[in-house]
PDB file of C-alpha atoms in Angstrom:
ATOM      1  CA  SER N   1      91.592 152.726  49.800  1.00  0.00           C
ATOM      2  CA  GLN N   2      90.514 150.520  52.645  1.00  0.00           C
ATOM      3  CA  THR N   3      92.107 150.670  56.061  1.00  0.00           C
ATOM      4  CA  ILE N   4      91.523 148.729  59.235  1.00  0.00           C
ATOM      5  CA  HIS N   5      92.266 150.010  62.708  1.00  0.00           C
ATOM      6  CA  GLN N   6      92.580 148.222  66.018  1.00  0.00           C
ATOM      7  CA  TRP N   7      93.047 149.590  69.482  1.00  0.00           C
ATOM      8  CA  PRO N   8      94.616 149.474  71.841  1.00  0.00           C
ATOM      9  CA  ALA N   9      97.873 148.229  70.393  1.00  0.00           C
ATOM     10  CA  THR N  10      98.956 146.664  73.660  1.00  0.00           C
ATOM     11  CA  LEU N  11      97.077 145.892  76.843  1.00  0.00           C
ATOM     12  CA  VAL N  12      98.031 144.408  80.199  1.00  0.00           C
ATOM     13  CA  GLN N  13      95.114 143.306  82.328  1.00  0.00           C
ATOM     14  CA  PRO N  14      94.729 141.382  85.601  1.00  0.00           C
ATOM     15  CA  VAL N  15      92.925 138.066  85.711  1.00  0.00           C
ATOM     16  CA  GLY N  16      89.211 138.549  86.249  1.00  0.00           C
ATOM     17  CA  SER N  17      89.071 142.027  84.722  1.00  0.00           C
ATOM     18  CA  PRO N  18      86.863 142.908  81.746  1.00  0.00           C
ATOM     19  CA  LEU N  19      88.077 143.355  78.185  1.00  0.00           C
ATOM     20  CA  SER N  20      87.034 145.434  75.224  1.00  0.00           C
ATOM     21  CA  LEU N  21      88.993 145.484  71.972  1.00  0.00           C
ATOM     22  CA  GLU N  22      87.779 147.554  69.088  1.00  0.00           C
ATOM     23  CA  CYS N  23      88.213 147.225  65.355  1.00  0.00           C
ATOM     24  CA  THR N  24      87.000 149.616  62.687  1.00  0.00           C
ATOM     25  CA  VAL N  25      87.222 149.488  58.909  1.00  0.00           C
ATOM     26  CA  GLU N  26      87.260 152.454  56.560  1.00  0.00           C
ATOM     27  CA  GLY N  27      86.777 152.695  52.826  1.00  0.00           C
ATOM     28  CA  THR N  28      84.406 149.788  52.316  1.00  0.00           C
ATOM     29  CA  SER N  29      80.791 148.951  53.013  1.00  0.00           C
ATOM     30  CA  ASN N  30      79.125 145.767  54.212  1.00  0.00           C
ATOM     31  CA  PRO N  31      82.344 143.900  54.911  1.00  0.00           C
ATOM     32  CA  ASN N  32      82.625 140.514  56.540  1.00  0.00           C
ATOM     33  CA  LEU N  33      84.537 140.971  59.780  1.00  0.00           C
ATOM     34  CA  TYR N  34      86.636 138.482  61.724  1.00  0.00           C
ATOM     35  CA  TRP N  35      88.424 138.139  65.065  1.00  0.00           C
ATOM     36  CA  TYR N  36      91.439 135.825  65.263  1.00  0.00           C
ATOM     37  CA  ARG N  37      93.726 134.963  68.132  1.00  0.00           C
ATOM     38  CA  GLN N  38      97.335 134.104  67.544  1.00  0.00           C
ATOM     39  CA  ALA N  39      99.276 132.144  70.137  1.00  0.00           C
ATOM     40  CA  ALA N  40     102.958 131.343  69.806  1.00  0.00           C
ATOM     41  CA  GLY N  41     103.561 128.300  67.625  1.00  0.00           C
ATOM     42  CA  ARG N  42      99.870 127.708  67.049  1.00  0.00           C
ATOM     43  CA  GLY N  43      99.037 129.765  64.014  1.00  0.00           C
ATOM     44  CA  LEU N  44      95.818 131.734  63.848  1.00  0.00           C
ATOM     45  CA  GLN N  45      92.570 130.626  65.406  1.00  0.00           C
ATOM     46  CA  LEU N  46      89.300 132.094  64.155  1.00  0.00           C
ATOM     47  CA  LEU N  47      87.221 133.245  67.128  1.00  0.00           C
ATOM     48  CA  PHE N  48      84.252 135.063  65.582  1.00  0.00           C
ATOM     49  CA  TYR N  49      83.023 136.285  62.264  1.00  0.00           C
ATOM     50  CA  SER N  50      80.202 138.598  61.252  1.00  0.00           C
ATOM     51  CA  VAL N  51      78.404 139.065  57.949  1.00  0.00           C
ATOM     52  CA  GLY N  52      76.321 142.025  59.070  1.00  0.00           C
ATOM     53  CA  ILE N  53      75.237 144.308  61.914  1.00  0.00           C
ATOM     54  CA  GLY N  54      74.228 142.263  64.913  1.00  0.00           C
ATOM     55  CA  GLN N  55      75.130 138.977  63.216  1.00  0.00           C
ATOM     56  CA  ILE N  56      77.849 137.091  65.060  1.00  0.00           C
ATOM     57  CA  SER N  57      79.032 133.525  64.601  1.00  0.00           C
ATOM     58  CA  SER N  58      81.300 131.905  67.146  1.00  0.00           C
ATOM     59  CA  GLU N  59      83.836 129.357  66.069  1.00  0.00           C
ATOM     60  CA  VAL N  60      85.337 128.400  69.423  1.00  0.00           C
ATOM     61  CA  PRO N  61      83.564 128.132  72.797  1.00  0.00           C
ATOM     62  CA  GLN N  62      85.248 130.412  75.310  1.00  0.00           C
ATOM     63  CA  ASN N  63      84.666 133.265  77.700  1.00  0.00           C
ATOM     64  CA  LEU N  64      84.935 135.840  74.930  1.00  0.00           C
ATOM     65  CA  SER N  65      82.104 137.474  73.019  1.00  0.00           C
ATOM     66  CA  ALA N  66      81.856 139.735  69.995  1.00  0.00           C
ATOM     67  CA  SER N  67      79.473 142.409  68.856  1.00  0.00           C
ATOM     68  CA  ARG N  68      78.956 144.421  65.710  1.00  0.00           C
ATOM     69  CA  PRO N  69      77.004 147.560  66.610  1.00  0.00           C
ATOM     70  CA  GLN N  70      77.757 149.316  63.315  1.00  0.00           C
ATOM     71  CA  ASP N  71      78.526 148.132  59.800  1.00  0.00           C
ATOM     72  CA  ARG N  72      82.244 148.786  60.073  1.00  0.00           C
ATOM     73  CA  GLN N  73      82.810 148.268  63.795  1.00  0.00           C
ATOM     74  CA  PHE N  74      83.628 144.979  65.465  1.00  0.00           C
ATOM     75  CA  ILE N  75      84.197 144.606  69.204  1.00  0.00           C
ATOM     76  CA  LEU N  76      85.707 141.737  71.160  1.00  0.00           C
ATOM     77  CA  SER N  77      84.777 141.543  74.827  1.00  0.00           C
ATOM     78  CA  SER N  78      85.107 139.517  77.966  1.00  0.00           C
ATOM     79  CA  LYS N  79      83.503 139.913  81.367  1.00  0.00           C
ATOM     80  CA  LYS N  80      86.336 138.157  83.228  1.00  0.00           C
ATOM     81  CA  LEU N  81      89.709 137.505  81.658  1.00  0.00           C
ATOM     82  CA  LEU N  82      91.618 134.266  82.153  1.00  0.00           C
ATOM     83  CA  LEU N  83      95.362 133.755  81.945  1.00  0.00           C
ATOM     84  CA  SER N  84      94.773 131.683  78.825  1.00  0.00           C
ATOM     85  CA  ASP N  85      93.268 134.717  77.081  1.00  0.00           C
ATOM     86  CA  SER N  86      96.734 136.195  76.613  1.00  0.00           C
ATOM     87  CA  GLY N  87      97.749 136.438  72.983  1.00  0.00           C
ATOM     88  CA  PHE N  88      97.823 138.573  69.878  1.00  0.00           C
ATOM     89  CA  TYR N  89      94.348 139.467  68.653  1.00  0.00           C
ATOM     90  CA  LEU N  90      93.842 140.262  65.004  1.00  0.00           C
ATOM     91  CA  CYS N  91      90.823 141.756  63.325  1.00  0.00           C
ATOM     92  CA  ALA N  92      90.290 141.222  59.604  1.00  0.00           C
ATOM     93  CA  TRP N  93      87.789 142.098  56.898  1.00  0.00           C
ATOM     94  CA  SER N  94      86.846 140.695  53.528  1.00  0.00           C
ATOM     95  CA  VAL N  95      84.394 141.656  50.830  1.00  0.00           C
ATOM     96  CA  ARG N  96      80.828 140.466  51.356  1.00  0.00           C
ATOM     97  CA  GLU N  97      80.434 138.848  47.961  1.00  0.00           C
ATOM     98  CA  GLY N  98      81.669 135.303  47.837  1.00  0.00           C
ATOM     99  CA  LYS N  99      82.948 133.222  50.653  1.00  0.00           C
ATOM    100  CA  ARG N 100      86.474 132.599  49.494  1.00  0.00           C
ATOM    101  CA  HIS N 101      88.104 135.957  49.145  1.00  0.00           C
ATOM    102  CA  GLU N 102      91.285 137.017  50.854  1.00  0.00           C
ATOM    103  CA  GLN N 103      91.121 138.704  54.204  1.00  0.00           C
ATOM    104  CA  PHE N 104      92.849 141.930  55.149  1.00  0.00           C
ATOM    105  CA  PHE N 105      94.247 142.239  58.634  1.00  0.00           C
ATOM    106  CA  GLY N 106      94.584 145.031  61.141  1.00  0.00           C
ATOM    107  CA  PRO N 107      97.764 145.745  63.116  1.00  0.00           C
ATOM    108  CA  GLY N 108      96.696 143.610  66.070  1.00  0.00           C
ATOM    109  CA  THR N 109      96.399 143.994  69.836  1.00  0.00           C
ATOM    110  CA  ARG N 110      98.893 142.324  72.163  1.00  0.00           C
ATOM    111  CA  LEU N 111      96.980 141.250  75.293  1.00  0.00           C
ATOM    112  CA  THR N 112      98.812 140.079  78.391  1.00  0.00           C
ATOM    113  CA  VAL N 113      96.751 138.763  81.276  1.00  0.00           C
ATOM    114  CA  LEU N 114      98.609 138.644  84.600  1.00  0.00           C
TER     115      LEU N 114
ATOM    116  CA  ALA X   1      87.360 120.605  55.774  1.00  0.00           C
ATOM    117  CA  GLN X   2      90.370 122.153  54.159  1.00  0.00           C
ATOM    118  CA  SER X   3      93.701 122.230  55.978  1.00  0.00           C
ATOM    119  CA  VAL X   4      97.250 123.395  55.459  1.00  0.00           C
ATOM    120  CA  THR X   5     100.593 121.950  56.548  1.00  0.00           C
ATOM    121  CA  GLN X   6     103.711 124.080  56.518  1.00  0.00           C
ATOM    122  CA  LEU X   7     106.847 121.983  56.626  1.00  0.00           C
ATOM    123  CA  GLY X   8     109.518 123.517  58.805  1.00  0.00           C
ATOM    124  CA  SER X   9     108.642 125.947  61.558  1.00  0.00           C
ATOM    125  CA  HIS X  10     112.007 127.686  61.073  1.00  0.00           C
ATOM    126  CA  VAL X  11     113.975 128.201  57.860  1.00  0.00           C
ATOM    127  CA  SER X  12     117.358 129.919  57.687  1.00  0.00           C
ATOM    128  CA  VAL X  13     118.931 131.190  54.464  1.00  0.00           C
ATOM    129  CA  SER X  14     121.858 133.393  53.616  1.00  0.00           C
ATOM    130  CA  GLU X  15     121.305 136.781  52.083  1.00  0.00           C
ATOM    131  CA  GLY X  16     121.128 136.331  48.303  1.00  0.00           C
ATOM    132  CA  ALA X  17     120.194 132.652  48.498  1.00  0.00           C
ATOM    133  CA  LEU X  18     116.995 131.032  47.271  1.00  0.00           C
ATOM    134  CA  VAL X  19     114.036 131.116  49.621  1.00  0.00           C
ATOM    135  CA  LEU X  20     111.734 128.078  49.598  1.00  0.00           C
ATOM    136  CA  LEU X  21     108.885 127.811  52.087  1.00  0.00           C
ATOM    137  CA  ARG X  22     106.766 124.702  51.802  1.00  0.00           C
ATOM    138  CA  CYS X  23     103.002 124.446  52.017  1.00  0.00           C
ATOM    139  CA  ASN X  24     100.811 121.416  51.387  1.00  0.00           C
ATOM    140  CA  TYR X  25      97.050 121.497  51.549  1.00  0.00           C
ATOM    141  CA  SER X  26      94.171 119.119  51.718  1.00  0.00           C
ATOM    142  CA  SER X  27      90.917 120.006  50.078  1.00  0.00           C
ATOM    143  CA  SER X  28      87.978 118.140  48.628  1.00  0.00           C
ATOM    144  CA  VAL X  29      87.199 121.028  46.285  1.00  0.00           C
ATOM    145  CA  PRO X  30      89.432 123.232  44.112  1.00  0.00           C
ATOM    146  CA  PRO X  31      91.234 125.332  46.672  1.00  0.00           C
ATOM    147  CA  TYR X  32      91.828 129.026  46.946  1.00  0.00           C
ATOM    148  CA  LEU X  33      95.300 129.441  48.430  1.00  0.00           C
ATOM    149  CA  PHE X  34      97.060 132.366  50.045  1.00  0.00           C
ATOM    150  CA  TRP X  35     100.434 133.346  51.445  1.00  0.00           C
ATOM    151  CA  TYR X  36     100.683 136.005  54.109  1.00  0.00           C
ATOM    152  CA  VAL X  37     103.715 137.625  55.754  1.00  0.00           C
ATOM    153  CA  GLN X  38     103.832 138.917  59.315  1.00  0.00           C
ATOM    154  CA  TYR X  39     106.536 141.170  60.694  1.00  0.00           C
ATOM    155  CA  PRO X  40     107.038 141.264  64.479  1.00  0.00           C
ATOM    156  CA  ASN X  41     104.073 142.684  66.373  1.00  0.00           C
ATOM    157  CA  GLN X  42     102.221 143.536  63.180  1.00  0.00           C
ATOM    158  CA  GLY X  43      99.220 142.200  61.360  1.00  0.00           C
ATOM    159  CA  LEU X  44      99.320 139.880  58.370  1.00  0.00           C
ATOM    160  CA  GLN X  45      99.957 141.220  54.886  1.00  0.00           C
ATOM    161  CA  LEU X  46      98.826 139.369  51.788  1.00  0.00           C
ATOM    162  CA  LEU X  47     101.777 138.321  49.621  1.00  0.00           C
ATOM    163  CA  LEU X  48      99.914 136.499  46.875  1.00  0.00           C
ATOM    164  CA  LYS X  49      96.910 134.336  46.152  1.00  0.00           C
ATOM    165  CA  TYR X  50      95.802 131.567  43.825  1.00  0.00           C
ATOM    166  CA  THR X  51      92.172 131.230  42.840  1.00  0.00           C
ATOM    167  CA  THR X  52      91.899 129.929  39.295  1.00  0.00           C
ATOM    168  CA  GLY X  53      93.862 130.209  36.070  1.00  0.00           C
ATOM    169  CA  ALA X  54      97.639 130.441  35.860  1.00  0.00           C
ATOM    170  CA  THR X  55      99.261 128.134  38.372  1.00  0.00           C
ATOM    171  CA  LEU X  56     102.356 130.312  38.837  1.00  0.00           C
ATOM    172  CA  VAL X  57     101.367 133.305  40.882  1.00  0.00           C
ATOM    173  CA  LYS X  58     103.533 136.367  41.400  1.00  0.00           C
ATOM    174  CA  GLY X  59     103.222 138.501  44.492  1.00  0.00           C
ATOM    175  CA  ILE X  60     104.767 141.463  46.183  1.00  0.00           C
ATOM    176  CA  ASN X  61     108.415 141.803  47.220  1.00  0.00           C
ATOM    177  CA  GLY X  62     109.612 139.391  44.504  1.00  0.00           C
ATOM    178  CA  PHE X  63     107.832 136.329  45.890  1.00  0.00           C
ATOM    179  CA  GLU X  64     105.994 133.795  43.793  1.00  0.00           C
ATOM    180  CA  ALA X  65     104.239 130.497  44.372  1.00  0.00           C
ATOM    181  CA  GLU X  66     103.198 127.635  42.152  1.00  0.00           C
ATOM    182  CA  PHE X  67      99.988 125.676  42.580  1.00  0.00           C
ATOM    183  CA  LYS X  68     100.620 121.983  41.883  1.00  0.00           C
ATOM    184  CA  LYS X  69      97.423 120.019  42.071  1.00  0.00           C
ATOM    185  CA  SER X  70      99.112 116.637  41.637  1.00  0.00           C
ATOM    186  CA  GLU X  71     101.330 117.341  44.640  1.00  0.00           C
ATOM    187  CA  THR X  72      98.698 119.302  46.610  1.00  0.00           C
ATOM    188  CA  SER X  73     101.352 121.935  47.144  1.00  0.00           C
ATOM    189  CA  PHE X  74     101.656 125.717  47.052  1.00  0.00           C
ATOM    190  CA  HIS X  75     105.285 126.427  47.874  1.00  0.00           C
ATOM    191  CA  LEU X  76     106.540 129.989  48.190  1.00  0.00           C
ATOM    192  CA  THR X  77     109.812 130.975  46.561  1.00  0.00           C
ATOM    193  CA  LYS X  78     112.042 133.988  46.053  1.00  0.00           C
ATOM    194  CA  PRO X  79     115.214 133.788  43.967  1.00  0.00           C
ATOM    195  CA  SER X  80     117.365 135.962  46.205  1.00  0.00           C
ATOM    196  CA  ALA X  81     116.728 136.571  49.891  1.00  0.00           C
ATOM    197  CA  HIS X  82     117.041 140.031  51.382  1.00  0.00           C
ATOM    198  CA  MET X  83     117.532 140.858  55.011  1.00  0.00           C
ATOM    199  CA  SER X  84     114.155 142.562  55.037  1.00  0.00           C
ATOM    200  CA  ASP X  85     112.481 139.232  54.173  1.00  0.00           C
ATOM    201  CA  ALA X  86     113.016 137.983  57.717  1.00  0.00           C
ATOM    202  CA  ALA X  87     109.495 137.457  59.047  1.00  0.00           C
ATOM    203  CA  GLU X  88     106.809 134.856  59.769  1.00  0.00           C
ATOM    204  CA  TYR X  89     105.072 133.407  56.730  1.00  0.00           C
ATOM    205  CA  PHE X  90     101.642 131.803  56.748  1.00  0.00           C
ATOM    206  CA  CYS X  91      99.992 129.673  54.119  1.00  0.00           C
ATOM    207  CA  ALA X  92      96.201 129.559  54.143  1.00  0.00           C
ATOM    208  CA  VAL X  93      93.411 127.793  52.309  1.00  0.00           C
ATOM    209  CA  SER X  94      89.870 129.015  51.929  1.00  0.00           C
ATOM    210  CA  ASP X  95      87.368 126.995  53.892  1.00  0.00           C
ATOM    211  CA  VAL X  96      84.185 126.023  52.120  1.00  0.00           C
ATOM    212  CA  SER X  97      82.694 124.140  55.030  1.00  0.00           C
ATOM    213  CA  ASN X  98      79.291 125.018  56.372  1.00  0.00           C
ATOM    214  CA  SER X  99      80.574 128.245  57.866  1.00  0.00           C
ATOM    215  CA  GLY X 100      82.238 129.049  54.598  1.00  0.00           C
ATOM    216  CA  TYR X 101      84.019 132.093  55.866  1.00  0.00           C
ATOM    217  CA  ALA X 102      87.191 130.957  57.515  1.00  0.00           C
ATOM    218  CA  LEU X 103      90.684 130.889  56.172  1.00  0.00           C
ATOM    219  CA  ASN X 104      92.483 127.859  57.535  1.00  0.00           C
ATOM    220  CA  PHE X 105      96.042 128.869  58.336  1.00  0.00           C
ATOM    221  CA  GLY X 106      99.152 126.783  58.704  1.00  0.00           C
ATOM    222  CA  LYS X 107     101.188 127.195  61.869  1.00  0.00           C
ATOM    223  CA  GLY X 108     103.649 129.455  60.127  1.00  0.00           C
ATOM    224  CA  THR X 109     107.282 129.358  59.095  1.00  0.00           C
ATOM    225  CA  SER X 110     109.765 131.765  60.591  1.00  0.00           C
ATOM    226  CA  LEU X 111     112.298 132.885  57.999  1.00  0.00           C
ATOM    227  CA  LEU X 112     115.724 133.961  59.210  1.00  0.00           C
ATOM    228  CA  VAL X 113     118.079 135.667  56.764  1.00  0.00           C
ATOM    229  CA  THR X 114     121.748 135.714  57.704  1.00  0.00           C
ATOM    230  CA  PRO X 115     124.363 138.092  56.273  1.00  0.00           C
TER     231      PRO X 115
END
């Protein structure tokens, strides 16, 4: 069966510090991968998605970036965090075939920027 | 683009009572619709989905939803609420815009179950 891992589970970082969140998927090949951010009362906002190694699409301009160095690894990064980057970050995957399939979510990372 | 509106950011029901969480969508093409549940500090878990075919969809934990095209609705129901159903519920519609890969989520409904 497929599983998706995210780490760390929680993170407290000072403003201006760098960020690296990692997501890995097991039990599937060639998945589509996604990064979402969830802020209180605002639902989920798609940040990035990837359909293959090295292929990243950004949905929202911001000081975050994403990379996909391996087929089942997706990394969210920032060079300098802002207070507004605080939130709950969720990684998700879906099957490659078709554009309308359900997405499966990881456990999330709670990021607090102070 | 497709979008979802969840009516009521908070819903409170008594244990054993009917659960009804409302979701309306807008879509220019036949939608794919999803309900997810999120427990505190956890990721989202798929409850059920509608793609094509039967309009009444059954999911996990006794939940079901009915796709009503004429009403552009996909409301989530459960006949008898359990304390363990207390969570955040999200309705989502598949986006077939140029990017084609996003799920557009509603803002969520927090379900409170009282003894």
